[in-house]
Amino acid sequence: MVTYVDGNEEKLPEDNSIFNVENGELVSLKAVNGDEDCLIMTNDGIMIRISLNQIGVHGRATQGVRAIRINDDQKVSNVEIVDPISEEEEE
């Protein structure tokens, strides 16, 4: 999982170890299985949790997906990979 300061994320195929940083400053690069959740935090204290199942695997020719929409004055400051919330925990 590659996360950029502008909120874009990419989940790279296992055989693709090369990525470009045209999206801006790199915030996080994490190895994932793909069934975890991702916590994304901004410098303004906004935090979202998304399932990595919602993010597709992309090759080198793509620029990833927008995981969080932020204003021009905001930046993604931290990314953590956590265990998914089970349906029992949500209730």
mmCIF file of C-alpha atoms in Angstrom:
data_model
loop_
_atom_site.group_PDB
_atom_site.id
_atom_site.type_symbol
_atom_site.label_atom_id
_atom_site.label_comp_id
_atom_site.label_asym_id
_atom_site.label_seq_id
_atom_site.Cartn_x
_atom_site.Cartn_y
_atom_site.Cartn_z
ATOM 1 C CA MET A 1 0.000 0.000 0.000
ATOM 2 C CA VAL A 2 1.470 3.314 -1.100
ATOM 3 C CA THR A 3 -0.049 6.526 0.316
ATOM 4 C CA TYR A 4 0.755 10.024 -0.908
ATOM 5 C CA VAL A 5 0.390 13.327 0.899
ATOM 6 C CA ASP A 6 -2.521 14.344 -1.395
ATOM 7 C CA GLY A 7 -4.653 11.375 -0.275
ATOM 8 C CA ASN A 8 -4.054 9.059 -3.240
ATOM 9 C CA GLU A 9 -3.319 5.424 -2.512
ATOM 10 C CA GLU A 10 -2.146 2.485 -4.596
ATOM 11 C CA LYS A 11 -2.157 -1.207 -3.833
ATOM 12 C CA LEU A 12 0.599 -2.651 -6.035
ATOM 13 C CA PRO A 13 0.735 -6.165 -7.506
ATOM 14 C CA GLU A 14 3.180 -8.526 -5.810
ATOM 15 C CA ASP A 15 5.477 -8.611 -8.850
ATOM 16 C CA ASN A 16 5.616 -4.813 -9.235
ATOM 17 C CA SER A 17 8.178 -3.273 -6.931
ATOM 18 C CA ILE A 18 8.496 -0.059 -8.960
ATOM 19 C CA PHE A 19 6.215 2.943 -8.438
ATOM 20 C CA ASN A 20 6.461 6.604 -9.290
ATOM 21 C CA VAL A 21 5.835 9.562 -7.018
ATOM 22 C CA GLU A 22 4.204 11.950 -9.474
ATOM 23 C CA ASN A 23 1.360 12.319 -6.960
ATOM 24 C CA GLY A 24 3.631 14.161 -4.549
ATOM 25 C CA GLU A 25 5.479 13.455 -1.332
ATOM 26 C CA LEU A 26 5.310 9.847 -0.127
ATOM 27 C CA VAL A 27 3.654 9.447 3.291
ATOM 28 C CA SER A 28 3.539 5.697 3.740
ATOM 29 C CA LEU A 29 4.638 2.454 2.144
ATOM 30 C CA LYS A 30 3.264 -0.647 3.875
ATOM 31 C CA ALA A 31 3.110 -4.355 3.077
ATOM 32 C CA VAL A 32 -0.474 -5.610 3.325
ATOM 33 C CA ASN A 33 -2.400 -8.826 2.772
ATOM 34 C CA GLY A 34 -5.397 -6.907 1.431
ATOM 35 C CA ASP A 35 -7.981 -7.941 4.009
ATOM 36 C CA GLU A 36 -7.028 -5.326 6.615
ATOM 37 C CA ASP A 37 -8.443 -1.859 7.282
ATOM 38 C CA CYS A 38 -6.545 1.360 6.693
ATOM 39 C CA LEU A 39 -6.662 4.388 9.011
ATOM 40 C CA ILE A 40 -5.787 7.632 7.222
ATOM 41 C CA MET A 41 -5.106 10.757 9.292
ATOM 42 C CA THR A 42 -4.634 14.361 8.189
ATOM 43 C CA ASN A 43 -2.680 17.195 9.767
ATOM 44 C CA ASP A 44 -6.055 18.747 10.777
ATOM 45 C CA GLY A 45 -7.049 15.703 12.844
ATOM 46 C CA ILE A 46 -9.497 14.172 10.354
ATOM 47 C CA MET A 47 -9.374 10.375 10.381
ATOM 48 C CA ILE A 48 -11.137 7.825 8.200
ATOM 49 C CA ARG A 49 -11.140 4.047 8.218
ATOM 50 C CA ILE A 50 -11.534 2.104 4.976
ATOM 51 C CA SER A 51 -11.316 -1.562 4.102
ATOM 52 C CA LEU A 52 -8.444 -2.447 1.797
ATOM 53 C CA ASN A 53 -10.912 -4.747 0.009
ATOM 54 C CA GLN A 54 -12.333 -1.522 -1.493
ATOM 55 C CA ILE A 55 -9.008 -0.582 -3.119
ATOM 56 C CA GLY A 56 -8.023 -2.417 -6.293
ATOM 57 C CA VAL A 57 -4.564 -3.555 -7.343
ATOM 58 C CA HIS A 58 -3.011 -1.175 -9.888
ATOM 59 C CA GLY A 59 -0.045 -1.471 -12.218
ATOM 60 C CA ARG A 60 2.631 1.082 -13.034
ATOM 61 C CA ALA A 61 0.570 2.956 -15.630
ATOM 62 C CA THR A 62 -2.043 4.104 -13.099
ATOM 63 C CA GLN A 63 -2.047 6.873 -10.516
ATOM 64 C CA GLY A 64 -3.990 5.033 -7.809
ATOM 65 C CA VAL A 65 -7.323 5.935 -6.255
ATOM 66 C CA ARG A 66 -8.360 8.847 -4.079
ATOM 67 C CA ALA A 67 -8.758 7.352 -0.612
ATOM 68 C CA ILE A 68 -9.547 10.668 1.112
ATOM 69 C CA ARG A 69 -10.492 14.055 -0.316
ATOM 70 C CA ILE A 70 -8.677 16.901 1.408
ATOM 71 C CA ASN A 71 -8.417 20.667 0.967
ATOM 72 C CA ASP A 72 -5.352 22.312 -0.573
ATOM 73 C CA ASP A 73 -4.079 23.354 2.875
ATOM 74 C CA GLN A 74 -4.399 19.828 4.319
ATOM 75 C CA LYS A 75 -2.020 16.875 4.051
ATOM 76 C CA VAL A 76 -2.189 13.212 4.916
ATOM 77 C CA SER A 77 0.060 12.930 7.946
ATOM 78 C CA ASN A 78 -0.136 9.275 8.971
ATOM 79 C CA VAL A 79 -1.428 5.908 7.758
ATOM 80 C CA GLU A 80 -1.871 2.791 9.876
ATOM 81 C CA ILE A 81 -2.881 -0.703 8.814
ATOM 82 C CA VAL A 82 -5.171 -2.364 11.385
ATOM 83 C CA ASP A 83 -7.213 -5.534 11.726
ATOM 84 C CA PRO A 84 -10.687 -5.234 10.199
ATOM 85 C CA ILE A 85 -13.694 -4.649 12.444
ATOM 86 C CA SER A 86 -15.844 -7.757 12.632
ATOM 87 C CA GLU A 87 -19.631 -7.481 12.350
ATOM 88 C CA GLU A 88 -19.921 -8.433 16.037
ATOM 89 C CA GLU A 89 -17.689 -5.512 17.072
ATOM 90 C CA GLU A 90 -19.781 -3.049 15.047
ATOM 91 C CA GLU A 91 -22.947 -3.823 17.065
#
